[in-house]
Tab-separated table of C-alpha atoms and ligand atoms in Angstrom:
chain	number	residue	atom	x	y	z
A	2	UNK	CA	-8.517	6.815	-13.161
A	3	UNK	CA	-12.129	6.589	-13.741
A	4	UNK	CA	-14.557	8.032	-15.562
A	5	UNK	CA	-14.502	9.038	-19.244
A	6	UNK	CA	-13.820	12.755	-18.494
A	7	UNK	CA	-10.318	11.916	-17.074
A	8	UNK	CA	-9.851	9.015	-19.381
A	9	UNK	CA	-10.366	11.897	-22.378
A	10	UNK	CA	-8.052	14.359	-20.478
A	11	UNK	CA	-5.651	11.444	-20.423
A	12	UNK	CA	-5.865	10.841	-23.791
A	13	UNK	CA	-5.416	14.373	-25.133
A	14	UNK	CA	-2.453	14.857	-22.689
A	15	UNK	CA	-0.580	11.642	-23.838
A	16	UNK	CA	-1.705	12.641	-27.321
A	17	UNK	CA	-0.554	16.041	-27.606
A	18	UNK	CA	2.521	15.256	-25.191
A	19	UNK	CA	3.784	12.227	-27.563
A	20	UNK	CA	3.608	14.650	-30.553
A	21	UNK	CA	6.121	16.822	-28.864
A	22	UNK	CA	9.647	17.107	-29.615
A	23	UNK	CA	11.421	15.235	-27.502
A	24	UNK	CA	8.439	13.062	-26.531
A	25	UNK	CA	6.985	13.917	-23.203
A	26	UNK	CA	4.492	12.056	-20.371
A	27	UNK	CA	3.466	14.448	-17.877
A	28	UNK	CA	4.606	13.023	-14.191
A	29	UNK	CA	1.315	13.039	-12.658
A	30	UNK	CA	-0.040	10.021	-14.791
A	31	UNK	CA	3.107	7.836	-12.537
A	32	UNK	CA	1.221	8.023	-10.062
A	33	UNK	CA	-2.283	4.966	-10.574
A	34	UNK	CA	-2.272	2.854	-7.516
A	35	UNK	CA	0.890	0.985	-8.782
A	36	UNK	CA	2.822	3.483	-9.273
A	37	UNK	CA	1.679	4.897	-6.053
A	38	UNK	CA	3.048	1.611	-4.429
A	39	UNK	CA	6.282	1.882	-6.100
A	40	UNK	CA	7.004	5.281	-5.156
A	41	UNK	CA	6.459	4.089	-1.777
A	42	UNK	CA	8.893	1.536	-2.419
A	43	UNK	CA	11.479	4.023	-3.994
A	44	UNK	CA	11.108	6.269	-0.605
A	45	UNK	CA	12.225	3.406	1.357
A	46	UNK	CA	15.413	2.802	-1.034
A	47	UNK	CA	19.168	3.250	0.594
A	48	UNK	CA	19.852	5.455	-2.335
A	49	UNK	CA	16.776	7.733	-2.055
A	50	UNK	CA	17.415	9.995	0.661
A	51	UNK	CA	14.600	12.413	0.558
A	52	UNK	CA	11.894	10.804	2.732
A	53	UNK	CA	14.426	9.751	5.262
A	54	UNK	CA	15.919	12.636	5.465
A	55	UNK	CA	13.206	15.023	6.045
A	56	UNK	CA	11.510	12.419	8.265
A	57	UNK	CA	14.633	12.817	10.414
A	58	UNK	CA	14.507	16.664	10.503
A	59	UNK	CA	11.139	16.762	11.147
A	60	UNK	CA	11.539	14.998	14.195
A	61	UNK	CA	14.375	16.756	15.276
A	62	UNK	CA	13.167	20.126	14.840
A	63	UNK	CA	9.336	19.957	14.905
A	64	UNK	CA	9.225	21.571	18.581
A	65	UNK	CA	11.224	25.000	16.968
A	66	UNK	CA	9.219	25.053	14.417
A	67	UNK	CA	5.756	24.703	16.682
A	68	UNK	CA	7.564	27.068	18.662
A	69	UNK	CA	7.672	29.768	15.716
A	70	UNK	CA	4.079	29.399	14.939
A	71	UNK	CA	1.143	31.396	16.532
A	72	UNK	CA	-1.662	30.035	18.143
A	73	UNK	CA	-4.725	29.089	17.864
A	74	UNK	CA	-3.002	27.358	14.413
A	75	UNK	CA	-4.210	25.683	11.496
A	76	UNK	CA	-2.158	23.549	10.416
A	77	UNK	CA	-3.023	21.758	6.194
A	78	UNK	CA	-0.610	19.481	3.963
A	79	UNK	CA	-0.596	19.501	0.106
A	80	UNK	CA	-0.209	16.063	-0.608
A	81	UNK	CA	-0.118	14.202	2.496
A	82	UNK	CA	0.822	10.715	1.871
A	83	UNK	CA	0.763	8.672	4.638
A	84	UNK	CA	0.350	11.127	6.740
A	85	UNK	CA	3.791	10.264	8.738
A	86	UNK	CA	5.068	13.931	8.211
A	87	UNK	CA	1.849	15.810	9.511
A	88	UNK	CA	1.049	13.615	12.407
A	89	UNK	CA	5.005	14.012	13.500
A	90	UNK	CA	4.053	17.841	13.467
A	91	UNK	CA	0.858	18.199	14.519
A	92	UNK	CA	2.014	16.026	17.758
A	93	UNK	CA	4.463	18.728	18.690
A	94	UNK	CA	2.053	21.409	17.709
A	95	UNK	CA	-0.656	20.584	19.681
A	96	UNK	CA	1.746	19.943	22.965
A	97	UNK	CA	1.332	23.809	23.408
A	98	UNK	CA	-2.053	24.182	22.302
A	99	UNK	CA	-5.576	23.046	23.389
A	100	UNK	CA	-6.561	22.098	20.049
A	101	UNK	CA	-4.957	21.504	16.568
A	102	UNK	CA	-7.207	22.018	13.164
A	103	UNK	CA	-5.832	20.013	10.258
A	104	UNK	CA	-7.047	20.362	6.409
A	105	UNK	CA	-5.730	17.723	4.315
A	106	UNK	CA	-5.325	18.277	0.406
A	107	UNK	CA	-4.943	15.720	-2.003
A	108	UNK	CA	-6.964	14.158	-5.487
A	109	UNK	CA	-6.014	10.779	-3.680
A	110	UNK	CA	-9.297	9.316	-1.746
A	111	UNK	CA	-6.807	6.832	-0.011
A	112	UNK	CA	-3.757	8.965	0.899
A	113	UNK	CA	-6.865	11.435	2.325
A	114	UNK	CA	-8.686	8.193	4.227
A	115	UNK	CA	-5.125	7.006	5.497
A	116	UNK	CA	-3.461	10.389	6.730
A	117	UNK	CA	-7.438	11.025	8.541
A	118	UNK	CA	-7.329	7.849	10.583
A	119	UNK	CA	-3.711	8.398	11.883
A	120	UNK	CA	-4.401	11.774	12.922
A	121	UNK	CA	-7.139	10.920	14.756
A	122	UNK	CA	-5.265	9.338	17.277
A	123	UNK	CA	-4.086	12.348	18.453
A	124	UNK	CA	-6.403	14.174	21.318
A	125	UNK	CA	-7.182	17.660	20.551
A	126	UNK	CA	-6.255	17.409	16.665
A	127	UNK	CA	-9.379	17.661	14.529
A	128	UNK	CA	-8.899	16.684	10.901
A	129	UNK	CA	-10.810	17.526	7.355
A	130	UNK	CA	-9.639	16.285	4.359
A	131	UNK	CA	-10.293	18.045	1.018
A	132	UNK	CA	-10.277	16.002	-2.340
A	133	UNK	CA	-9.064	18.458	-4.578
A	134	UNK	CA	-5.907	20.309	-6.366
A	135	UNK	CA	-3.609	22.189	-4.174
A	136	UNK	CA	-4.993	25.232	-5.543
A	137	UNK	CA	-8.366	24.626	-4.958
A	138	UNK	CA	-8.184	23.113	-1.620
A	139	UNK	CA	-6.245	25.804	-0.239
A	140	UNK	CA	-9.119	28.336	-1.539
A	141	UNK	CA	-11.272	26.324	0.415
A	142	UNK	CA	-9.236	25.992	3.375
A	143	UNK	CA	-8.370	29.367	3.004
A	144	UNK	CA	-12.189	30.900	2.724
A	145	UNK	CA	-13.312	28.836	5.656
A	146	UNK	CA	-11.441	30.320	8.212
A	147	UNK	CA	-12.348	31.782	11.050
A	148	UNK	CA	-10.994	34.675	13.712
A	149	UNK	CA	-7.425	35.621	13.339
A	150	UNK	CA	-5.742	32.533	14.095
A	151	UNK	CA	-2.373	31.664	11.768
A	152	UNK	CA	-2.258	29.263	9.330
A	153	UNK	CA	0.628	26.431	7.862
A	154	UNK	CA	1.199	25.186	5.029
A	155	UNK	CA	3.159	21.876	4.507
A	156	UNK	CA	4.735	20.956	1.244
A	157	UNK	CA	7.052	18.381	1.855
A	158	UNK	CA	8.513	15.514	-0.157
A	159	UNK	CA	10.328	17.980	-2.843
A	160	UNK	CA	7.815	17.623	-4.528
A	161	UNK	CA	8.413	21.441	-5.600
A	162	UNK	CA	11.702	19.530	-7.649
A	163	UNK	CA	9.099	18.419	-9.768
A	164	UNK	CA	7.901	21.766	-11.407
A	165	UNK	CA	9.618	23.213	-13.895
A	166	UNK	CA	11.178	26.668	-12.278
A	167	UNK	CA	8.886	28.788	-13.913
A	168	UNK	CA	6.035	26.856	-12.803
A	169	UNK	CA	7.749	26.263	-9.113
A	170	UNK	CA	7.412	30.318	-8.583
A	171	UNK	CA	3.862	30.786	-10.436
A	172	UNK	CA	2.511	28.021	-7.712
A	173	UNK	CA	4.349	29.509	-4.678
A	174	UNK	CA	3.080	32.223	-5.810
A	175	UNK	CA	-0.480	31.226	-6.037
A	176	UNK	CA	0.364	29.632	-2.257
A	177	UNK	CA	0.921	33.068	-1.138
A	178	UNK	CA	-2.263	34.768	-2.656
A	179	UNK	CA	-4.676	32.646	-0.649
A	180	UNK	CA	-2.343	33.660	2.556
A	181	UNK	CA	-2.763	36.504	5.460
A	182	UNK	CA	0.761	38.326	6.092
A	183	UNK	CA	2.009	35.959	9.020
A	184	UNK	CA	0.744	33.129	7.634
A	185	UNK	CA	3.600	30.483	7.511
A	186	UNK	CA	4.952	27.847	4.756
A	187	UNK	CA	6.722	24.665	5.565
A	188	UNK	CA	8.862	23.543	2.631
A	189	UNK	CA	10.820	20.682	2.013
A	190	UNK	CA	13.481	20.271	-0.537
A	191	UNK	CA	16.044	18.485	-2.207
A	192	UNK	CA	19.644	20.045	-2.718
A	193	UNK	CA	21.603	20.000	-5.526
A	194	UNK	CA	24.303	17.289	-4.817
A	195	UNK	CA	27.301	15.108	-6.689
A	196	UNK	CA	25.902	13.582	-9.983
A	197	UNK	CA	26.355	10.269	-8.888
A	198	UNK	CA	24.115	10.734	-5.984
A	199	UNK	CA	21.756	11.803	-7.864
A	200	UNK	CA	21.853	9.142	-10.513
A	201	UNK	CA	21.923	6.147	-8.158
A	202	UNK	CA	18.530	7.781	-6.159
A	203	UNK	CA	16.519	7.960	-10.038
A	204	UNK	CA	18.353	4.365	-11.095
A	205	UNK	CA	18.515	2.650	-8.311
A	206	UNK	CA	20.517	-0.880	-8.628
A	207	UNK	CA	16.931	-3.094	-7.537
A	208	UNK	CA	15.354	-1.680	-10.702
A	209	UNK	CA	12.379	0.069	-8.510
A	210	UNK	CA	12.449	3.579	-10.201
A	211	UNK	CA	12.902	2.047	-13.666
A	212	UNK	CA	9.541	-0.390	-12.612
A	213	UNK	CA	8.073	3.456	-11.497
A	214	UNK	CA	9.027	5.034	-14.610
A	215	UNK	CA	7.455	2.024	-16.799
A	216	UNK	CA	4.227	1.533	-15.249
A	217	UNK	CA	3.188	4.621	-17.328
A	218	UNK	CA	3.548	2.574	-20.356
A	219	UNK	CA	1.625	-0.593	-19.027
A	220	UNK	CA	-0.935	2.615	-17.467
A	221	UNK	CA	-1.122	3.652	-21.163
A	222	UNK	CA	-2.140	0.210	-22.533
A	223	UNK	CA	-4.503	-0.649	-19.968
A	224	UNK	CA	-6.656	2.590	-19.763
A	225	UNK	CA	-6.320	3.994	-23.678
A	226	UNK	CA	-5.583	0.977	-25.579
A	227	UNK	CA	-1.855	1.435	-26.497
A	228	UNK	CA	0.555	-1.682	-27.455
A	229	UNK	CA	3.642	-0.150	-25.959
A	230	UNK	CA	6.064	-3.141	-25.511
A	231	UNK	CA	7.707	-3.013	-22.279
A	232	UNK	CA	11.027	-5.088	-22.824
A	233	UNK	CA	11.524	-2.202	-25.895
A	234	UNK	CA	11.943	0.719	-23.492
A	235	UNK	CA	15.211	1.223	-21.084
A	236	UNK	CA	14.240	3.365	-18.206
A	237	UNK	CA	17.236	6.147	-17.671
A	238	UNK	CA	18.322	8.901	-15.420
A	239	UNK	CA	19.741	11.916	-16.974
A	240	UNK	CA	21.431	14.771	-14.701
A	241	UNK	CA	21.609	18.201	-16.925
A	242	UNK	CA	23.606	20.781	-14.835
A	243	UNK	CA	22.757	23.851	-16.941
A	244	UNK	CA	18.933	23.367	-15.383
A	245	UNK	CA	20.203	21.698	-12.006
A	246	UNK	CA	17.812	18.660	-12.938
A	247	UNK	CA	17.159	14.939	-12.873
A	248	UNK	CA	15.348	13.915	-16.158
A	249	UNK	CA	13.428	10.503	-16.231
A	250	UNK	CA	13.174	9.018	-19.726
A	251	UNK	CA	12.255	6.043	-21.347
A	252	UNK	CA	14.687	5.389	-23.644
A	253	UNK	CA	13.093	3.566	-27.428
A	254	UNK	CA	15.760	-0.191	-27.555
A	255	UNK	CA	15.097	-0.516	-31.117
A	256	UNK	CA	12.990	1.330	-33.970
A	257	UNK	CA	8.948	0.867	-33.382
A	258	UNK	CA	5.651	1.518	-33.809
A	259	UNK	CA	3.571	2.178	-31.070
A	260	UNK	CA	-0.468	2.561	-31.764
A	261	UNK	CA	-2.702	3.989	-28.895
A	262	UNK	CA	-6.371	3.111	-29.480
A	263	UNK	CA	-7.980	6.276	-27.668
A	264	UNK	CA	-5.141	8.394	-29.196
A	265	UNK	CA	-6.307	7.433	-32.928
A	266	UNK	CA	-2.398	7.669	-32.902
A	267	UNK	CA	0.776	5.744	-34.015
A	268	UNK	CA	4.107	7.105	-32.481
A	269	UNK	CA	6.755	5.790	-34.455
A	270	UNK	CA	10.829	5.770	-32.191
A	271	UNK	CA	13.925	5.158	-33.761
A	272	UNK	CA	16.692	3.211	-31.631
A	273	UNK	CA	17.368	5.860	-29.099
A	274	UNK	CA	14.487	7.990	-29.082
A	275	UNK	CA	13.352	8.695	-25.374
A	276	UNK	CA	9.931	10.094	-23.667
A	277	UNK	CA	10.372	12.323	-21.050
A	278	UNK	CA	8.579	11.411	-18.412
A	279	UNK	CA	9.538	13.518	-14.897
A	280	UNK	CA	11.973	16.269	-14.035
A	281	UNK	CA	13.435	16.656	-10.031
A	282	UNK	CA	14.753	19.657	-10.381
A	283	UNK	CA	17.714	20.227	-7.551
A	284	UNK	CA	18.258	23.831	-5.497
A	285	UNK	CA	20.792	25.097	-3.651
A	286	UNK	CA	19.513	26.407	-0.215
A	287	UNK	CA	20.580	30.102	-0.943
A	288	UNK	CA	18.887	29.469	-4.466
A	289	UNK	CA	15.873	28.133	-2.744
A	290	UNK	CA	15.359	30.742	-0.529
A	291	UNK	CA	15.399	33.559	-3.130
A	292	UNK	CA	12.898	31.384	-5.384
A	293	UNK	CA	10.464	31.654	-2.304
A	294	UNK	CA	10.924	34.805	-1.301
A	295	UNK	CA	10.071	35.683	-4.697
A	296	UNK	CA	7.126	34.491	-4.729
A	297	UNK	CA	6.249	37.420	-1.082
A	298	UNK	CA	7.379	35.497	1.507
A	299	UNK	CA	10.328	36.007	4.154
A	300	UNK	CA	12.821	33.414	5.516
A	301	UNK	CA	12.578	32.816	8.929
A	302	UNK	CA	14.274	29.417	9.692
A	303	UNK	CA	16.456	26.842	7.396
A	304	UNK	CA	17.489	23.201	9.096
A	305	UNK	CA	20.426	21.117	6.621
A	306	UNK	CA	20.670	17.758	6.408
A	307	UNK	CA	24.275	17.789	5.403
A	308	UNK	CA	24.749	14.306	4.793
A	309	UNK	CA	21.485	14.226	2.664
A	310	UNK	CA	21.567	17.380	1.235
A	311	UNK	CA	18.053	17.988	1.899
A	312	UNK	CA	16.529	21.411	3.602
A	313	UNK	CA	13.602	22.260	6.033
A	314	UNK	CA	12.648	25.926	5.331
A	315	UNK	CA	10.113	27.825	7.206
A	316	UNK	CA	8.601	31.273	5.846
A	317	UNK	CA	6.525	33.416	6.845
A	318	UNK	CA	3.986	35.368	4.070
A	319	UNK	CA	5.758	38.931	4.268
B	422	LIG	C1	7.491	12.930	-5.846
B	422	LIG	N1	8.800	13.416	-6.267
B	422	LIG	C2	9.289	14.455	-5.346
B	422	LIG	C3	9.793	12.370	-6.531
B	422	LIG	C4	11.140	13.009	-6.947
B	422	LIG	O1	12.123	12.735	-6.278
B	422	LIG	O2	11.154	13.790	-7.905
B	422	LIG	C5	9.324	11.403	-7.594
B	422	LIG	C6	10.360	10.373	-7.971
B	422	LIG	N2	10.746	10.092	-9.180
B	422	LIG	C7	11.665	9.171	-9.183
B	422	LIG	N3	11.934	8.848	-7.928
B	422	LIG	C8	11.106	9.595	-7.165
C-alpha cells in the first residue's frame, strides 16, 4: 500500500473493525505482495482444490462455452491473476473468431502487467487492462463499447465465497446493471462439501494458510505501527453450517495488549479471543444458480467437478 490516503483508509478500517464484536480484519488487506505470494502458494496446495479444479474445467469445456458466445466478443476478467484462466479461454475463443478484445480489471499493477504479457502471445487477441475496482472497471469497459457485439464476464477463483450473501447478490447485481440482455457471465464457484474437506483446504498441514492468515498482523505492524506478537495468535479454520461458511480467525494464545500507532488504539484479547479475518462462503449448485438468477440473469450451462466439488456456470443477462 502506498500513499497516506490508503494508509488512513487502512487505519480507520482496522480501527473501526478491531472495535467490533467479535474482532474483524476485512480480507482484502491479506492480500500486500506477501500475502499475494502465499495465496499463490495455497492454490498450488493438495488440499486446496479450487484453482485446480476450475483450471481443469476450463480446459475441458472452454470450446462449449466459446461455442455459446456471440461474435464479434469481448471478452474482460475481474481479478485476473496470472492470467492462466483468461488466456486458456480467450485461446479457444478466438479459434472461431478473427479477433478477440480483452479488458482486464484489477487494483493490482502486477497481476494487470503479468496477465497483459501472456495474452499477448496470442494472434488476434488485443488486451487493455484497467486498474480499478470491479465496479468501476466494468463501467468503463462497459461505456466504451462499440456496435452490438456481446460481452463476458469472468469471475473465477470463488472469489464470490468471499462476500457475505447479501453482499454476493448486491454485486451480481451491480454486474448485471452495466450489462446488455445477452450479455454473458462466467462464474466460478466452490461447493459446499464434507467439513473435513473444507477444514484441511483453510488449515492446511504445511502451515501455508495459517502464514496467509498472519501476514495481516506483521502487514499491521509494518504499515500502522502495531506490536501484534505473532507467536501469540493461532491461525484457525472454523466451518459454521447454519451460513454454509469457512471462517478464518486468529485465535488470541494468551491475554494481551496490542497498541497500533496510527490507530491511537490499544486492543486488549483475553486467552481465546479471535479476529475474524475472511469468510469462503460454500453454495450448492442449485443454491448458486438461484442466487444469480436473482440478481436478472438466466442459466444457460453448469459443468461439475464432482470430485472437487467445484462448478463452471455460464449465464446469460435475461
Ligand atoms: C480468494 N479466495 C477465493 C480464497 C478462498 O478460498 O476463499 C482465499 C483463501 N483463503 C484461504 N485460502 C484461500
Amino acid at each position: 500500500m502506498s500513499g497516506t490516503t490508503a494508509v488512513s483508509t487502512f487505519a480507520a478500517d482496522v480501527a473501526r473493525d478491531l472495535a467490533l464484536s467479535p474482532r474483524q480484519l476485512q480480507s482484502k488487506y491479506l492480500y500486500d505482495r506477501l500475502g499475494s505470494r502465499l495465496f499463490e502458494a495455497i492454490c498450488r496446495l493438495p488440499w486446496y482444490t479450487i484453482t485446480r479444479a476450475e483450471l481443469g474445467l476450463l480446459f475441458r469445456h472452454a470450446a462449449e462455452v466459446a461455442a455459446e458466445l456471440p461474435d464479434p466478443l469481448t471478452l474482460t476478467e475481474l481479478g485476473p491473476g496470472d492470467g492462466e484462466k483468461i488466456a486458456l479461454l480467450a485461446a479457444a475463443l478466438v479459434r472461431d473468431r478473427s479477433a478477440l478484445a480483452t479488458h482486464l480489471i484489477d487494483i493490482s499493477q502486477s497481476a494487470l502487467d503479468q496477465t497483459e504479457r501472456r495474452l499477448g502471445r496470442y494472434e488476434g487477441v488485443s488486451v487493455v487492462g484497467h486498474r480499478a475496482s470491479y465496479e468501476e472497471g466494468l463501467r468503463r469497459v462497459a461505456k466504451g463499447r462499440n456496435g452490438d457485439g456481446g460481452l463476458l464476464v469472468l469471475f473465477l477463483g470463488s472469489n464470490l465465497g468471499n462476500f457475505d450473501r447479501s453482499a454476493a447478490g448486491e454485486f451480481l447485481r451491480a454486474i448485471r446493471d452495466t450489462l446488455r440482455p445477452g450479455d454473458a457471465l462466467l462464474l466460478g464457484a466452490d461447493l459446499v462439501k464434507p467439513e473435513p474437506d473444507l477444514i484441511l483446504a483453510y488449515d492446511d498441514p504445511l502451515g501455508v494458510t495459517a502464514a496467509f492468515n498472519k501476514n495481516v498482523l506483521l502487514r499491521i505492524n509494518r504499515e500502522l505501527g502495531g506490536d501484534f506478537d505473532l507467536s501469540a495468535f493461532a491461525h484457525r479454520a472454523v466451518f459454521d453450517p447454519a451460513e454454509s461458511r469457512v471462517e478464518m480467525r486468529l485465535v488470541s494464545l494468551r491475554r494481551q495488549r496490542v497498541r497500533i500507532g496510527a490507530c491511537a488504539t490499544t486492543v486488549d484479547f483475553e486467552e481465546g479471543d479471535f479476529i475474524w479475518t475472511e469468510s469462503s462462503y460454500k453454495y450448492g449448485a442449485p443454491a448458486l444458480r438461484r442466487l444469480v438468477e436473482g440478481a436478472g440473469f438466466a442459466c444457460r450451462r453448469q459443468w461439475l467437478d464432482p470430485e472437487a466439488q467445484f462448478a463452471l456456470t455460464l449465464f446469460f443477462a435475461a
